[in-house]
mmCIF file of C-alpha atoms in Angstrom:
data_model
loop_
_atom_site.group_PDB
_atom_site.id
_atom_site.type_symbol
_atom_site.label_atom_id
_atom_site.label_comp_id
_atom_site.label_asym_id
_atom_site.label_seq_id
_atom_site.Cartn_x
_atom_site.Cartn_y
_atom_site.Cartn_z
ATOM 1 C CA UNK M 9 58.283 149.538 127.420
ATOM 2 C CA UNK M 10 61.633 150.844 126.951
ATOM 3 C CA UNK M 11 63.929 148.075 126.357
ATOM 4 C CA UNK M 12 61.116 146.923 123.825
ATOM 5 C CA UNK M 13 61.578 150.943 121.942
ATOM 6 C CA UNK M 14 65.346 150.570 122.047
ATOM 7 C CA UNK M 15 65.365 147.232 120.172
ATOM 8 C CA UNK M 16 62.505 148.800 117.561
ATOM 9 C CA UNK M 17 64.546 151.523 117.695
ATOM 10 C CA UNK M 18 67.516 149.434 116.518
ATOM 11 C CA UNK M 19 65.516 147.196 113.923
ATOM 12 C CA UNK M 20 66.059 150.126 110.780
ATOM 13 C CA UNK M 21 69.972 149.895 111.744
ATOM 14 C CA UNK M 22 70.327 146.177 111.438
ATOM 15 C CA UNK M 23 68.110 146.618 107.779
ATOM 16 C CA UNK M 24 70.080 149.040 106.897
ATOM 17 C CA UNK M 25 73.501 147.361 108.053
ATOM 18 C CA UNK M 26 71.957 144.220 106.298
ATOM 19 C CA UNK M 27 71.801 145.838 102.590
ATOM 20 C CA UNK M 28 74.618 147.860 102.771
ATOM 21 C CA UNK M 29 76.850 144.339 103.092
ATOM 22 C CA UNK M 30 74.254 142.980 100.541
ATOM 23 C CA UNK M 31 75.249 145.670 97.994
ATOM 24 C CA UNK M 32 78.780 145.732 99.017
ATOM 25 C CA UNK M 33 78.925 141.742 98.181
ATOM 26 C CA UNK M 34 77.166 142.477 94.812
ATOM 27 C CA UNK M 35 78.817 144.737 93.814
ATOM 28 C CA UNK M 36 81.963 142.840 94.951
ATOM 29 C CA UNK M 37 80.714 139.756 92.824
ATOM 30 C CA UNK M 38 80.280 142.187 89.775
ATOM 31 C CA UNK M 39 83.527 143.825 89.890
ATOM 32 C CA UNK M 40 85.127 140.385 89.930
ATOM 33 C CA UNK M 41 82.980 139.074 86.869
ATOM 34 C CA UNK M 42 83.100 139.434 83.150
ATOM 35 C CA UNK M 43 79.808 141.407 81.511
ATOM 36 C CA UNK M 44 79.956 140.670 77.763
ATOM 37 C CA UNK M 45 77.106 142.436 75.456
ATOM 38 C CA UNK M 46 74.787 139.677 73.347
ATOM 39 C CA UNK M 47 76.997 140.630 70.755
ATOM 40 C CA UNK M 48 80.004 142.995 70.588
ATOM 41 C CA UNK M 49 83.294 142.890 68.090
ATOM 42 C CA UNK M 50 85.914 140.441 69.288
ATOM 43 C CA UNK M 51 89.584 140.605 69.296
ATOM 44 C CA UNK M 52 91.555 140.621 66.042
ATOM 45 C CA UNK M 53 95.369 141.027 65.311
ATOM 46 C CA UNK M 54 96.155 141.396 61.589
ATOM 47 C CA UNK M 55 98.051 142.722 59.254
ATOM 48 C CA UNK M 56 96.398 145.624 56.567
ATOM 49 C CA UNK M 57 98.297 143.228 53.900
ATOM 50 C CA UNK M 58 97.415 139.655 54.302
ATOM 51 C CA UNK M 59 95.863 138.473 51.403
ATOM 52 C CA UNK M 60 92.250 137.378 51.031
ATOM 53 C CA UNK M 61 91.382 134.059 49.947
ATOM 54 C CA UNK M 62 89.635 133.308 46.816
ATOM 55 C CA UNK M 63 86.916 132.445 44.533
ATOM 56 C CA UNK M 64 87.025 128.297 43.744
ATOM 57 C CA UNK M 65 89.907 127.935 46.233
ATOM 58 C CA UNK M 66 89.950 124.974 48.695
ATOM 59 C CA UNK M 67 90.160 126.217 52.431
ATOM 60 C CA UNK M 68 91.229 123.678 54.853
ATOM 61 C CA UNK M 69 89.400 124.168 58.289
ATOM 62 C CA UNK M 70 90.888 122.662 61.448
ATOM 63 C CA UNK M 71 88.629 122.572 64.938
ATOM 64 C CA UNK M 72 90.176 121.427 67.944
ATOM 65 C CA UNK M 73 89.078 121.945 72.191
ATOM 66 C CA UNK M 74 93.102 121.701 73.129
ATOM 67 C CA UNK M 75 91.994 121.657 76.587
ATOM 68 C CA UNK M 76 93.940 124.361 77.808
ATOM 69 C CA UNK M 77 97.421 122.712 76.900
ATOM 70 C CA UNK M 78 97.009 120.575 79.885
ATOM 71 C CA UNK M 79 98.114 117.189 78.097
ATOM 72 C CA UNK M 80 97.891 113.291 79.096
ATOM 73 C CA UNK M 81 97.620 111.727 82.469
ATOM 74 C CA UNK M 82 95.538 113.940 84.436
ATOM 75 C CA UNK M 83 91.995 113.371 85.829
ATOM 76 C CA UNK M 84 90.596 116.832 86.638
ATOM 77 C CA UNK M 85 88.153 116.818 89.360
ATOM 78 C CA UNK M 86 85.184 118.043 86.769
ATOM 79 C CA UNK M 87 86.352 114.637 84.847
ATOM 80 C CA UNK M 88 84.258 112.492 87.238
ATOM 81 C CA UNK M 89 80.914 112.371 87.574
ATOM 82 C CA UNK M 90 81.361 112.942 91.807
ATOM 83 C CA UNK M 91 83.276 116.388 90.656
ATOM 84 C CA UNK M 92 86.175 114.293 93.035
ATOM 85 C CA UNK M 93 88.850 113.953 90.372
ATOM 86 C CA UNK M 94 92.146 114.449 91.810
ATOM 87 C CA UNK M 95 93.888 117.111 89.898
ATOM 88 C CA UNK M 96 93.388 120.650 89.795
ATOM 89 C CA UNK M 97 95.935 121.672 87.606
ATOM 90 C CA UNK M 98 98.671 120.553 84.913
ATOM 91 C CA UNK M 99 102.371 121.134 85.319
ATOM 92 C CA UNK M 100 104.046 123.394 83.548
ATOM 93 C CA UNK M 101 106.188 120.592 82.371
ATOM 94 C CA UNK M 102 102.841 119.062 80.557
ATOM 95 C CA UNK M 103 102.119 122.326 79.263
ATOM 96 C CA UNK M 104 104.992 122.596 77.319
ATOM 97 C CA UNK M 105 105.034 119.221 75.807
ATOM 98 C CA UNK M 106 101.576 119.875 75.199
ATOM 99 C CA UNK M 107 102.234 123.200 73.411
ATOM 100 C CA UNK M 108 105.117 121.372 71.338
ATOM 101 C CA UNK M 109 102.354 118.798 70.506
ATOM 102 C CA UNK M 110 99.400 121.271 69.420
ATOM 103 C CA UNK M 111 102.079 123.165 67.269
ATOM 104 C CA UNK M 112 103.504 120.274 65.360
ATOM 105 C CA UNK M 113 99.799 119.098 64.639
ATOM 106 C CA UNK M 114 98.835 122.314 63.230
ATOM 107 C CA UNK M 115 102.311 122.719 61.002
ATOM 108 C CA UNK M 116 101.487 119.286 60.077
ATOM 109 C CA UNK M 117 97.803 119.728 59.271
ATOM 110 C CA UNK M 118 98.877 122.745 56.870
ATOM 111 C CA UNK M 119 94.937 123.995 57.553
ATOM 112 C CA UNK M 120 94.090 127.430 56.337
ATOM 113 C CA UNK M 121 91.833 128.094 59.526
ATOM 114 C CA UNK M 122 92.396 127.063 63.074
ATOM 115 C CA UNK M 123 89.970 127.254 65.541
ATOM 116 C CA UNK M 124 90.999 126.419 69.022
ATOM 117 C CA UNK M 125 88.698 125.605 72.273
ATOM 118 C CA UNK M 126 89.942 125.981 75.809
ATOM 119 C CA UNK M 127 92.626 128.374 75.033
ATOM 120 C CA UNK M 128 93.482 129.695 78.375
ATOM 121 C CA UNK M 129 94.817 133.451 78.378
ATOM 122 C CA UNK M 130 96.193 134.981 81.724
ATOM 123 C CA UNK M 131 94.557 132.314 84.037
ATOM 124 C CA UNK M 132 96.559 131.089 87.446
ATOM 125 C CA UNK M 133 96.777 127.163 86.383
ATOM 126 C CA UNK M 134 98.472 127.320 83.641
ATOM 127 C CA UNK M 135 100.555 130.338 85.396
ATOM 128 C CA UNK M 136 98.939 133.785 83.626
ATOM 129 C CA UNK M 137 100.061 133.166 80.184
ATOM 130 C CA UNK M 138 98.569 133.362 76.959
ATOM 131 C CA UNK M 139 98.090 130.260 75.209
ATOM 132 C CA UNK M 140 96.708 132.347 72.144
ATOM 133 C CA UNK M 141 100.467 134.063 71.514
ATOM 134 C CA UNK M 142 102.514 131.273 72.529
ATOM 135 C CA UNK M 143 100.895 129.063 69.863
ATOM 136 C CA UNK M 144 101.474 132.134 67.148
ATOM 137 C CA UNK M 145 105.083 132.793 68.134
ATOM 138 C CA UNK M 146 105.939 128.980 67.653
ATOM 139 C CA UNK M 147 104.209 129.067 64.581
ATOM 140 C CA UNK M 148 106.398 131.796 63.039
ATOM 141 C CA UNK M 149 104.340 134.436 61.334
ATOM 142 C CA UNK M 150 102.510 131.196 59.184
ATOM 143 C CA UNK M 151 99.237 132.604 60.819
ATOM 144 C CA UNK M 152 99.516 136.361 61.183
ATOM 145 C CA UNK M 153 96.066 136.650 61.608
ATOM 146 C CA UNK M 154 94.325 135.883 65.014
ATOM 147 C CA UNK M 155 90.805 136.689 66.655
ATOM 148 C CA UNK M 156 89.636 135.521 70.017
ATOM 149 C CA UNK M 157 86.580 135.819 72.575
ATOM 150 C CA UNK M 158 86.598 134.996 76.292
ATOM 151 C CA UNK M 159 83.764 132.445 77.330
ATOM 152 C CA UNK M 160 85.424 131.929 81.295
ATOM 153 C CA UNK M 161 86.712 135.562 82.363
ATOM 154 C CA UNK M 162 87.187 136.578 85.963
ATOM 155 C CA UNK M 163 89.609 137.929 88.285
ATOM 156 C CA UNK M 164 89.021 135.669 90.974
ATOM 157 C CA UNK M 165 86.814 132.425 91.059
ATOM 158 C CA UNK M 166 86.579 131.367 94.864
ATOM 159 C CA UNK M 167 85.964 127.296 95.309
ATOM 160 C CA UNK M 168 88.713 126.203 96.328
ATOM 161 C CA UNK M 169 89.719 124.233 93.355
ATOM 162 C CA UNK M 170 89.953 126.381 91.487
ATOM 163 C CA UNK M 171 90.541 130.144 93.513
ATOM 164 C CA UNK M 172 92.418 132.597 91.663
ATOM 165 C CA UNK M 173 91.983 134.385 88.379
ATOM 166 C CA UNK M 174 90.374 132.490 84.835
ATOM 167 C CA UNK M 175 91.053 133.446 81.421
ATOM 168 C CA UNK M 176 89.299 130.611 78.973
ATOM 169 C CA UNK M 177 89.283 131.553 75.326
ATOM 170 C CA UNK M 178 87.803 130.806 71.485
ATOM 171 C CA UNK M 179 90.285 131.596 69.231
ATOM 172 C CA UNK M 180 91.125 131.445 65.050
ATOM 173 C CA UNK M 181 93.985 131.626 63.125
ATOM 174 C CA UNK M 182 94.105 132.592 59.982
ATOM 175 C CA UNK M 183 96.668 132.106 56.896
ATOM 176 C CA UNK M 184 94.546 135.108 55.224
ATOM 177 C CA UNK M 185 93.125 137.968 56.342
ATOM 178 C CA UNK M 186 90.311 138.434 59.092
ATOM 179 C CA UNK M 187 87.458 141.287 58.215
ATOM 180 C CA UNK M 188 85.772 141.384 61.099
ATOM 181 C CA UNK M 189 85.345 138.967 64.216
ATOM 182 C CA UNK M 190 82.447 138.881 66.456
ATOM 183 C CA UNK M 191 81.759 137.211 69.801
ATOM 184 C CA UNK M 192 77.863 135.931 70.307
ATOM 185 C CA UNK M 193 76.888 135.054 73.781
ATOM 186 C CA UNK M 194 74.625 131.928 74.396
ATOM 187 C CA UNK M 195 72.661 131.329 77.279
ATOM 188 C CA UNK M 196 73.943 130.584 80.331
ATOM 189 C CA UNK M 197 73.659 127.524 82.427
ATOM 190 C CA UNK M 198 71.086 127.607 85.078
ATOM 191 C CA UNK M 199 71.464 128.282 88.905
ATOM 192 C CA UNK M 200 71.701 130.478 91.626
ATOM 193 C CA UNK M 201 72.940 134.603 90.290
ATOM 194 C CA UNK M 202 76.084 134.193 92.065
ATOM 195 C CA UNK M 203 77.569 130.613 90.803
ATOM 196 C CA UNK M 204 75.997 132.280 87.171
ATOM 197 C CA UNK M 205 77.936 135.305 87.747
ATOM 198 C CA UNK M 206 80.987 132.776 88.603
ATOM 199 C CA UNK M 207 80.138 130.086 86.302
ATOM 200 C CA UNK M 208 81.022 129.731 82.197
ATOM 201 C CA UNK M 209 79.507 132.573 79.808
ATOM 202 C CA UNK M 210 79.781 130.426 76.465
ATOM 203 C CA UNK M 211 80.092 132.206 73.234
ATOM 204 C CA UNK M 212 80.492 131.613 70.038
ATOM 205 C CA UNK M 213 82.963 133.135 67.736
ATOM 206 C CA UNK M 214 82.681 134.385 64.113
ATOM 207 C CA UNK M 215 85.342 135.422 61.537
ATOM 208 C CA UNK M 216 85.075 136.976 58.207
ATOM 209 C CA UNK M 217 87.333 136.064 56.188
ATOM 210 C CA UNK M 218 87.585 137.974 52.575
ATOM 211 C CA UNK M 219 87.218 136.050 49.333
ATOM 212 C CA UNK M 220 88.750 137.698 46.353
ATOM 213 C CA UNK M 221 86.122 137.524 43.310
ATOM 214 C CA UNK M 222 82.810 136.127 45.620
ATOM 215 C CA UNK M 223 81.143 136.917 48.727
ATOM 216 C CA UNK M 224 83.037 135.987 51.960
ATOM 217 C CA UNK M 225 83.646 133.032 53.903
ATOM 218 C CA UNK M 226 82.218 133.239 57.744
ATOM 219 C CA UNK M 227 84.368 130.416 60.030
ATOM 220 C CA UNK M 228 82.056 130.176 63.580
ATOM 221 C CA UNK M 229 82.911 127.844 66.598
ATOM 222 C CA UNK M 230 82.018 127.452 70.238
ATOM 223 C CA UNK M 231 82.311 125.371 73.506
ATOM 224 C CA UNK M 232 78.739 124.273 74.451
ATOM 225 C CA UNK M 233 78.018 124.153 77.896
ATOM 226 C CA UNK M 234 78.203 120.624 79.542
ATOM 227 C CA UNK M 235 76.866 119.345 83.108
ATOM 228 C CA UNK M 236 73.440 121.216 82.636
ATOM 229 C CA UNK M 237 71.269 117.991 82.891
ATOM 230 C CA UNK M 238 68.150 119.333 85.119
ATOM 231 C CA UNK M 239 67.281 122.870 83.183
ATOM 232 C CA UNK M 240 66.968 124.041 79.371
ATOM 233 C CA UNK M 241 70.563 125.299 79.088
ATOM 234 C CA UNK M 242 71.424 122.682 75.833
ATOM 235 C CA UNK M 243 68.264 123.642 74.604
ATOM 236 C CA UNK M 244 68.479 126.885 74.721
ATOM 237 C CA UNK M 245 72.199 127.639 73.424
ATOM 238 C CA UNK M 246 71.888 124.752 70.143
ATOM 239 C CA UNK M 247 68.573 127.320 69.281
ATOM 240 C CA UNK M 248 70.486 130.484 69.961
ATOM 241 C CA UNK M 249 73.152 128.435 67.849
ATOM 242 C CA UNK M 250 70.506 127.586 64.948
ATOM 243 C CA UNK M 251 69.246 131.304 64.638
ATOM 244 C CA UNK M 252 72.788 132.439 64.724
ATOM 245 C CA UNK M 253 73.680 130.520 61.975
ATOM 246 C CA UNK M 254 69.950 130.729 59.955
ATOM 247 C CA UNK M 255 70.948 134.315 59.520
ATOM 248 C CA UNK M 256 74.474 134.172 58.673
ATOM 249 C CA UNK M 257 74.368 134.760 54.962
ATOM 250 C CA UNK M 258 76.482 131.691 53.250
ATOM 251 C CA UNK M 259 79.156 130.402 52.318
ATOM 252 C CA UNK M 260 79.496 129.324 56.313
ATOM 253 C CA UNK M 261 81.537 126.702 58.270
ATOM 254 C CA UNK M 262 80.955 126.332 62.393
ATOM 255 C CA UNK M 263 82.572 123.977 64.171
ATOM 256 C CA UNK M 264 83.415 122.855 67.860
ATOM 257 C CA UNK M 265 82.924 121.231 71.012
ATOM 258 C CA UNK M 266 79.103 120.814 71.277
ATOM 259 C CA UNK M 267 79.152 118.366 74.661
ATOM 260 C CA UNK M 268 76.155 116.839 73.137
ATOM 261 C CA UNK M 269 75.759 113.362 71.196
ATOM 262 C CA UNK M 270 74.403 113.265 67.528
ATOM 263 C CA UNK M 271 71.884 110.496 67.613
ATOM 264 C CA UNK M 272 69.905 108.375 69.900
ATOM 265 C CA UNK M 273 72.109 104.956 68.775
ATOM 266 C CA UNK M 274 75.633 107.166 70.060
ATOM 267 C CA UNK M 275 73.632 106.963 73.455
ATOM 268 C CA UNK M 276 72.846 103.877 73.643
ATOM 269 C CA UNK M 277 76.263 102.410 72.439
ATOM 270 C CA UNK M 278 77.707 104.317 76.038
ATOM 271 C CA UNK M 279 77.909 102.566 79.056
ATOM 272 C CA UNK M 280 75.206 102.997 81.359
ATOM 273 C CA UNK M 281 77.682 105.305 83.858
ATOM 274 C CA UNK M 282 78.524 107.662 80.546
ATOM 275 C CA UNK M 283 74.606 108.425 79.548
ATOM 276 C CA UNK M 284 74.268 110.008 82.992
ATOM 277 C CA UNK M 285 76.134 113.081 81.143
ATOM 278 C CA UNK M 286 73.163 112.998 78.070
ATOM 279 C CA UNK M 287 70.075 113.087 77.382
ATOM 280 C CA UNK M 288 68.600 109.667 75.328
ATOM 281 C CA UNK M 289 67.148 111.626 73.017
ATOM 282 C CA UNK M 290 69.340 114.756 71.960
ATOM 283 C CA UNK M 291 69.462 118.312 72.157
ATOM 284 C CA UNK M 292 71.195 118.550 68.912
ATOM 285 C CA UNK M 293 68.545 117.107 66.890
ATOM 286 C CA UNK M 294 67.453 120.953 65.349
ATOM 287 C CA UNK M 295 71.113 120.990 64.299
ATOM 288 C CA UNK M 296 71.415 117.545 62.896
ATOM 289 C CA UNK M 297 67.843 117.866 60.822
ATOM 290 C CA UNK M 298 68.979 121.322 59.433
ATOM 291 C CA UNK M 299 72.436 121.358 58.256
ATOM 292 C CA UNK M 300 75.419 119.162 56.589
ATOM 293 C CA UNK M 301 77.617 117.926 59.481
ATOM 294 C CA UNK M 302 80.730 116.106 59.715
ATOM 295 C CA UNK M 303 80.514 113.210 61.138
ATOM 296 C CA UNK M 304 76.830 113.018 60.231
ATOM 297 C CA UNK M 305 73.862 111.025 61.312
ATOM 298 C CA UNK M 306 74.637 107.735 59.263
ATOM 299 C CA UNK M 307 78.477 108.027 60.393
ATOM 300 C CA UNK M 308 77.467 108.243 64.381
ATOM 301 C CA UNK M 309 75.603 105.748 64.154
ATOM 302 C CA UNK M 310 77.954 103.181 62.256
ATOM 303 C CA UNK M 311 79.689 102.996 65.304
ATOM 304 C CA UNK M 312 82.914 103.182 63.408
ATOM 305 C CA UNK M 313 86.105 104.280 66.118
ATOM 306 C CA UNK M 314 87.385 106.722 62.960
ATOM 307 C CA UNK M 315 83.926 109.157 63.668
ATOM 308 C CA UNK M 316 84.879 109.252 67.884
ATOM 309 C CA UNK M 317 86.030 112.693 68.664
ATOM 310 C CA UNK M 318 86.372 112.204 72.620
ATOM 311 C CA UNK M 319 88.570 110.141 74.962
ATOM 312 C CA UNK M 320 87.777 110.963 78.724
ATOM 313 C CA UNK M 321 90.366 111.807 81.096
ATOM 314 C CA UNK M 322 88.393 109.552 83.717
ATOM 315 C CA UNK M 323 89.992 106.056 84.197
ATOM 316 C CA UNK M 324 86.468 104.427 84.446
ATOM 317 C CA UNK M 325 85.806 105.245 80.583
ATOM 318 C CA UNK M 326 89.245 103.843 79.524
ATOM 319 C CA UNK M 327 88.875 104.529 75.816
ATOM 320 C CA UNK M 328 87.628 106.877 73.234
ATOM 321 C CA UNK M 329 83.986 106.366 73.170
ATOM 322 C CA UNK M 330 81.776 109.169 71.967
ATOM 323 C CA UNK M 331 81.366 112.250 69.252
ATOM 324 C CA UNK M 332 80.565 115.531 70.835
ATOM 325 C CA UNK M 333 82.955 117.634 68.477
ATOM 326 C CA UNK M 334 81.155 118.522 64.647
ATOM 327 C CA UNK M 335 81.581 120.815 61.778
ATOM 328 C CA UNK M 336 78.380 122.245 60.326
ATOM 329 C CA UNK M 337 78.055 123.552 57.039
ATOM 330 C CA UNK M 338 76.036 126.209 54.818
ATOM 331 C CA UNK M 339 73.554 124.647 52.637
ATOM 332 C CA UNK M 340 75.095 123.832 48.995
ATOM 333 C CA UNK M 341 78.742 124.169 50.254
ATOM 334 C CA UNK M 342 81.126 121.121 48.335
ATOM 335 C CA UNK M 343 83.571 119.354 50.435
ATOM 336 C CA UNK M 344 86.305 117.742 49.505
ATOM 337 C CA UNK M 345 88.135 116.070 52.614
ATOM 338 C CA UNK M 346 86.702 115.400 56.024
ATOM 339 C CA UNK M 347 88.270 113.388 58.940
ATOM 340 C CA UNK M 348 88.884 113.222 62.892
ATOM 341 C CA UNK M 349 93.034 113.139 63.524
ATOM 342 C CA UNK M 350 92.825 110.362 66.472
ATOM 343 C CA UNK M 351 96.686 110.677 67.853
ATOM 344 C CA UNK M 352 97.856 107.951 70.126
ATOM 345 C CA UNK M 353 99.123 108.908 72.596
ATOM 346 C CA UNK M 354 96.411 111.145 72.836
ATOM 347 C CA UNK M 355 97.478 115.374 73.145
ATOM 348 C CA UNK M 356 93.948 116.595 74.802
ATOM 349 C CA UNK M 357 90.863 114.633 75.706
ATOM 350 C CA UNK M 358 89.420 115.780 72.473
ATOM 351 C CA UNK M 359 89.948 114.663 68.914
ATOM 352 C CA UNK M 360 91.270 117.692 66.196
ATOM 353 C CA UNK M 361 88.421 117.773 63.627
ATOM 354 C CA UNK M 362 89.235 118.347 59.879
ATOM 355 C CA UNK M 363 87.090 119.527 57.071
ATOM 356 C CA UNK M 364 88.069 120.904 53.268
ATOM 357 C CA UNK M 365 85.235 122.985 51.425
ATOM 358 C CA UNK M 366 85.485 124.800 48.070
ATOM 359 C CA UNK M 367 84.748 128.238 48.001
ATOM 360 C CA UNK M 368 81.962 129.806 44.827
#
């Protein structure tokens, strides 16, 4: 009897023992991990006099995922569909051609707005520093107004591709002045609460921007989540998306990297290997049926090359073959000028999007 009352003696320390490492992991896990709020200000840098725009004035909108300044030639181990893509990192020599690259586009592109995926701030591969003010600085005071929003935060990620600190960023630029900027969180991706706690916390990010003589202008954009085949996450972030913008009074603008296809013929035109990434029949279709979009329905599915706003880093795609990356626009808004800027050789494996719309 007594060996059996030591080890029941002994059961409430191993319990005990057993939640204290529990907590001390969660907790651990928390302290590493980024907590935004549903919705809570962003970021903003800008000066009290930058001008507005104004009423009947043409703004020039540029969208572009820059893919963290990582540049040509790489194939990233999330480029493959095994996850077993070689590289984990660029060099810093392609980061600075890259950043030469993204600059001269943008002086070139003249836009008024610039809104920039993938724009990594303080994270160890591309060696802690901040994409956000490098691109400013080079840009010399033409766009003293920024606003940014983590959507990848954490001081230390542990697989070991990856393992060290992550600091992945929306972020505008603005020729004219920035009211207010607010980060929305979307839903996150499905799976277990600690690879959620590690994993991607997409956002979108909204500017006001100030029109002299009518209401203002709001300039939204996001990274959708990719990869979540298997669970409601596309679902669930293009309706967050929808309500987002069904309540944003207009004149509006959102753009991005949605990681979804815009019709059913885009699908089918992939390669049998490429749909595994899709769904046939698309999550963006509440999108598509409510709004004005650049490239829209009848552009996808012409299957013309100058509507393709992707070109995969994996060798086994070869080519530019598919439009994830849209603008989306308030109902009534005029444009004047809309196009994709296909560079060759290519500077990220996205496509920068442009759109012109006249303001009331």
């Amino acid at each position: 009897m007594r060996p059996q009352l030591r080890r029941i003696r002994w059961l409430p320390r191993l319990v005990l023992s057993l939640l204290a490492v529990g907590l001390a992991l969660t907790g651990l896990v928390y302290a590493l991990t980024d907590h935004p709020k549903p919705v809570q200000a962003a970021d903003v840098t800008c000066p009290a006099d930058t001008p507005p725009l104004k009423a009947g004035q043409d703004v020039k909108l540029l969208s572009w995922n820059v893919q963290y300044l990582a540049g040509r030639g790489y194939v990233f181990f999330y480029d493959t569909l095994a996850g077993d893509g070689p590289d984990t990192r660029p060099t810093p020599e392609s980061i600075a051609r890259t950043l030469d690259e993204v600059v001269d586009v943008i002086r070139a592109e003249n836009a008024d707005v610039v809104m920039l995926q993938e724009v990594d701030r303080d994270s160890k591969r591309t060696d802690y520093a901040d994409q956000l003010q490098l691109i400013q600085a080079r840009l010399g005071g033409a766009y003293p107004c920024t606003a940014t929003a983590y959507y990848h935060r954490a001081a230390f990620v542990p697989p070991p591709k990856i393992m060290g600190k992550v600091g992945l960023s929306l972020s505008t630029l603005s020729k004219t002045s920035i009211a207010a900027a607010t980060r929305y969180q979307l839903p996150r991706i499905c799976g277990d609460p600690v690879t959620v706690a590690f994993n991607f916390k997409r956002a979108v990010l909204g500017v006001t921007l100030p029109v002299q003589g009518s209401r203002p202008l709001t300039a939204l954009h996001t990274h959708m989540d990719a990869f979540a085949q298997g669970c409601t996450t596309m679902q669930n972030q293009v309706a967050a998306v929808q309500e987002l913008l069904d309540t944003t009074p207009a004149p509006w603008v959102m753009g991005g990297d949605f990681n979804l296809l815009g019709t059913r013929a885009a699908y089918d035109r992939l390669r049998e290997r490429e749909r595994a990434y899709f769904n046939p029949d698309t999550e963006l279709t509440p999108l598509m049926d409510n709004y004005e979009s650049f490239p829209s329905r009848a552009q996808i599915d012409s299957g013309e090359p100058e509507f393709i706003t992707h070109y995969a880093n994996d060798p086994a795609v070869g080519r530019p073959d598919r439009t994830i990356d849209y603008f989306f626009y308030s109902a009534g808004l005029p444009r004047t000028a809309e196009r994709t800027r296909q560079d060759d050789p290519k500077i990220s494996d996205h496509y920068a999007m442009l759109t012109t719309v006249r303001l009331p």
